[in-house]
Coordinates of C-alpha atoms in Angstrom, one line a residue:
M241 CA 7.1 30.1 15.0
T242 CA 10.8 30.2 14.5
L243 CA 11.1 26.3 14.6
G244 CA 7.9 25.8 12.3
I245 CA 9.7 27.9 9.9
I246 CA 13.2 25.8 10.4
F247 CA 11.1 22.5 9.9
A248 CA 9.6 24.0 7.0
L249 CA 13.0 25.0 5.1
T250 CA 14.5 21.9 6.1
C251 CA 11.5 20.2 4.2
G252 CA 11.7 22.0 1.4
L253 CA 15.6 21.4 1.0
L254 CA 15.1 17.4 1.4
W255 CA 11.9 17.6 -0.9
A256 CA 14.3 19.1 -3.7
F257 CA 16.9 16.5 -2.6
I258 CA 14.1 14.2 -3.5
G259 CA 13.4 15.6 -6.8
V260 CA 16.9 15.5 -7.7
L261 CA 17.0 11.5 -7.1
Y262 CA 14.2 11.1 -9.1
S263 CA 15.7 13.0 -11.8
T264 CA 18.8 10.9 -11.7
M265 CA 17.0 7.6 -11.9
A266 CA 15.0 8.8 -15.1
R267 CA 18.3 10.1 -16.5
H268 CA 20.2 6.7 -16.1
R269 CA 17.2 4.3 -16.7
M270 CA 17.6 3.1 -13.5
Q271 CA 15.0 0.4 -12.5
F272 CA 12.2 2.3 -10.4
F273 CA 10.8 -0.4 -8.3
A274 CA 14.1 -2.2 -7.8
V275 CA 15.5 1.4 -6.1
M276 CA 12.1 2.6 -4.3
G277 CA 10.8 -0.6 -3.0
P278 CA 13.6 -1.4 -0.5
A279 CA 13.8 2.1 0.4
F280 CA 10.4 2.4 1.5
I281 CA 10.2 -0.9 3.0
V282 CA 12.8 0.2 5.4
T283 CA 11.3 3.7 5.6
A284 CA 7.8 1.9 6.5
I285 CA 9.3 -0.1 9.4
A286 CA 11.6 2.9 11.0
A287 CA 8.2 4.9 11.3
W288 CA 6.5 1.8 13.2
V289 CA 9.2 1.8 15.1
F290 CA 10.0 5.3 16.0
L291 CA 6.9 7.1 15.4
A292 CA 3.8 4.8 16.4
D293 CA 2.5 5.5 20.4
Y294 CA 2.4 1.6 21.4
H295 CA 1.5 2.3 24.8
T296 CA -1.7 4.2 23.9
L297 CA -2.6 1.7 21.3
F298 CA -2.3 -1.2 23.1
S299 CA -4.5 0.9 26.2
G300 CA -7.5 0.3 24.1
K301 CA -8.0 3.9 22.8
T302 CA -7.9 3.2 19.3
N303 CA -9.2 6.6 18.3
G304 CA -10.5 5.7 14.7
T305 CA -7.5 3.9 14.0
A306 CA -9.4 1.4 11.3
S307 CA -11.1 4.7 9.5
L308 CA -7.4 5.9 9.4
A309 CA -6.0 3.4 7.9
W310 CA -8.7 3.0 5.2
L311 CA -7.5 6.5 4.2
M312 CA -3.7 6.2 4.9
I313 CA -2.8 2.9 3.0
P314 CA -4.5 3.8 -0.4
S315 CA -3.2 7.2 -0.2
G316 CA 0.4 5.7 -0.2
I317 CA -0.7 3.6 -2.8
L318 CA -1.9 6.6 -4.8
T319 CA 1.6 8.1 -3.8
V320 CA 3.4 5.4 -5.8
L321 CA 1.0 5.3 -8.6
G322 CA 1.7 9.5 -9.0
M323 CA 5.5 8.9 -8.9
V324 CA 5.3 6.0 -11.6
C325 CA 3.7 8.6 -13.6
M326 CA 6.3 11.2 -12.8
Q327 CA 9.1 8.9 -13.4
T328 CA 7.6 8.0 -16.8
A329 CA 7.0 11.7 -17.7
M330 CA 10.8 12.5 -16.6
R331 CA 12.2 9.6 -19.5
R332 CA 10.3 11.2 -21.9
G333 CA 10.7 15.0 -21.1
H334 CA 11.5 18.2 -19.2
H335 CA 12.5 16.8 -15.5
A336 CA 12.1 20.1 -14.0
A337 CA 8.7 20.7 -15.4
C338 CA 7.5 17.2 -14.9
W339 CA 8.6 17.6 -10.9
T340 CA 7.1 20.9 -10.4
I341 CA 3.6 20.0 -12.3
G342 CA 3.5 17.0 -9.8
Q343 CA 4.4 18.7 -6.8
S344 CA 1.9 21.5 -7.5
A345 CA -0.7 18.7 -6.1
L346 CA 0.3 20.6 -2.6
I347 CA -2.1 23.0 -3.0
A348 CA -5.4 20.4 -3.4
P349 CA -5.3 20.0 0.5
Y350 CA -5.9 23.8 0.9
L351 CA -8.6 24.2 -2.2
C352 CA -10.4 21.0 -0.6
G353 CA -10.6 22.9 3.0
V354 CA -12.1 26.0 1.2
F355 CA -14.5 24.2 -0.6
F356 CA -15.6 21.7 1.7
F357 CA -14.6 22.2 5.4
G358 CA -15.4 26.1 5.1
E359 CA -11.6 27.4 5.6
P360 CA -11.4 30.9 5.1
L361 CA -9.9 31.9 1.3
L362 CA -7.1 33.9 2.5
A363 CA -5.7 36.5 0.0
R364 CA -2.4 35.7 0.2
K365 CA -2.7 31.7 0.0
A366 CA -4.9 32.7 -2.8
F367 CA -2.4 34.6 -4.4
G368 CA 0.0 31.6 -3.6
V369 CA -2.2 29.2 -5.5
A370 CA -2.4 31.6 -8.7
L371 CA 1.4 31.2 -8.9
I372 CA 1.2 27.8 -8.9
L373 CA -1.4 27.3 -11.4
A374 CA 0.1 29.8 -13.8
S375 CA 3.5 28.2 -13.5
L376 CA 1.5 24.9 -14.9
V377 CA 1.0 26.7 -17.9
A378 CA 4.4 27.9 -18.5
F379 CA 6.2 24.6 -17.6
G380 CA 3.6 23.1 -20.0
R381 CA 5.4 24.8 -22.8
A382 CA 8.8 23.9 -21.7
R383 CA 10.9 21.9 -24.3
R384 CA 11.7 18.3 -23.8
E385 CA 14.9 17.8 -21.8
T386 CA 17.6 15.5 -24.2
E387 CA 18.7 12.4 -22.5
T388 CA 22.4 11.4 -23.6
E389 CA 23.6 9.3 -20.4
E390 CA 24.0 5.7 -20.5
P391 CA 21.7 3.5 -18.1
A392 CA 23.4 3.0 -14.7
C393 CA 24.2 -1.0 -15.2
A394 CA 23.2 -3.6 -17.6
A395 CA 19.7 -4.3 -16.0
D396 CA 18.8 -1.1 -16.4
A397 CA 19.8 -1.1 -20.0
A398 CA 17.9 -4.4 -20.7
T399 CA 14.5 -2.4 -19.5
A400 CA 15.2 0.9 -21.1
R401 CA 12.8 1.7 -23.5
R402 CA 12.7 4.0 -26.7
R403 CA 11.4 7.3 -26.4
P404 CA 8.1 7.8 -28.7
A405 CA 8.5 10.3 -31.2
N406 CA 5.6 12.7 -30.0
G407 CA 7.2 15.9 -30.2
G408 CA 7.8 16.0 -26.6
W409 CA 3.9 16.2 -25.3
G410 CA 3.7 12.6 -24.0
W411 CA 5.5 14.0 -20.8
L412 CA 2.7 16.5 -19.7
G413 CA 0.0 14.0 -20.0
L414 CA 1.9 12.1 -17.9
S415 CA 2.7 15.0 -15.7
I416 CA -0.9 16.0 -15.2
A417 CA -2.0 12.2 -14.4
C418 CA 0.5 12.7 -11.7
L419 CA -0.8 15.8 -10.8
A420 CA -4.2 14.4 -10.7
L421 CA -3.2 11.2 -8.6
L422 CA -1.1 13.6 -6.1
S423 CA -4.0 15.8 -5.5
V424 CA -6.3 13.2 -4.4
Q425 CA -3.5 11.7 -2.2
Q426 CA -2.6 14.8 -0.2
T427 CA -6.6 15.3 0.0
L428 CA -6.7 12.0 1.9
T429 CA -3.9 12.6 3.8
T430 CA -5.4 15.7 5.5
L431 CA -8.8 14.3 5.7
P432 CA -8.4 13.0 9.2
S433 CA -7.7 16.5 10.1
H434 CA -11.2 17.6 9.6
W435 CA -12.7 14.8 11.5
P436 CA -14.4 16.4 14.6
N437 CA -12.5 16.0 18.0
W438 CA -9.9 13.9 16.3
T439 CA -6.4 14.1 17.3
D440 CA -3.6 11.4 15.9
S441 CA -2.7 10.7 19.6
L442 CA -1.7 7.2 18.3
R443 CA 1.1 8.9 15.9
L444 CA -0.4 6.4 12.9
R445 CA -1.1 8.3 10.2
V446 CA 2.5 8.8 9.0
P447 CA 3.5 4.7 9.9
L448 CA 0.0 3.9 7.8
M449 CA 0.7 6.1 4.8
F450 CA 4.3 4.6 4.4
T451 CA 2.8 1.1 4.8
G452 CA 0.8 1.6 1.7
V453 CA 4.0 3.0 -0.1
A454 CA 6.0 0.2 1.0
L455 CA 3.1 -2.2 -0.4
A456 CA 2.9 -0.6 -3.7
Y457 CA 6.5 -0.4 -4.4
G458 CA 7.3 -3.7 -3.2
S459 CA 4.5 -5.0 -5.1
G460 CA 5.6 -3.1 -8.2
A461 CA 9.1 -4.7 -7.9
L462 CA 7.6 -8.1 -7.8
L463 CA 5.2 -7.7 -10.4
T464 CA 8.0 -6.4 -12.9
K465 CA 10.7 -8.9 -11.6
Q466 CA 13.2 -5.8 -11.0
R467 CA 16.2 -6.2 -8.4
P468 CA 18.6 -3.7 -7.5
C469 CA 21.6 -3.5 -9.9
L470 CA 23.9 -4.6 -7.2
I471 CA 22.6 -8.0 -7.4
H472 CA 23.4 -8.5 -11.0
S473 CA 26.8 -6.8 -10.7
V474 CA 27.5 -9.5 -8.0
R475 CA 26.4 -12.3 -10.3
N476 CA 28.3 -10.7 -13.0
A477 CA 31.2 -10.7 -11.5
G478 CA 31.2 -14.3 -10.0

């Protein structure tokens, strides 16, 4: 129990740090795919190296690996689509509101379990869901943040776009789109836990999901021809 609480608190702190990074990228108009692509390619490789149980995998006990891949890889792709919406929303509006609305998708797996898999609707969990939904209304009225910082480098400045004069409501629609995409993603990620007699004995759920994330971010970087600012800086210096 204590160890679980420690892990939960650590996850919360790390996720808050990630939120700060997303806000910083939006504030400085950094090239999103150029930053996230290499990071998640490395993350996916690390997940396959350190998490996957190859001994069990090579023994032939696949335990629904193909079905798992059909859920986890699209789940990773949906993660990236959701984060693209969030990053675009942050460039147009209130960073804290965008992040909170998007991360409210965490309630989706619980609601899915209640409505489709017969999980009990506990009062304390229902109260937490109600608070999260209430926060969406509150943040929906948040005022747009003013962005005054300069792009992080010349490459980012070249790709920066003018913020539309929409009264600050453009970010809200994008945040809701992010919420919808991440809700589906979170639900897909947890669906295998509802399969009869299934356990992640091969420890492939995380590597497969990060593979989808890396493929989506890497493809985005290639399609948008984005490269890390360090490459441009080195070329300019030369």
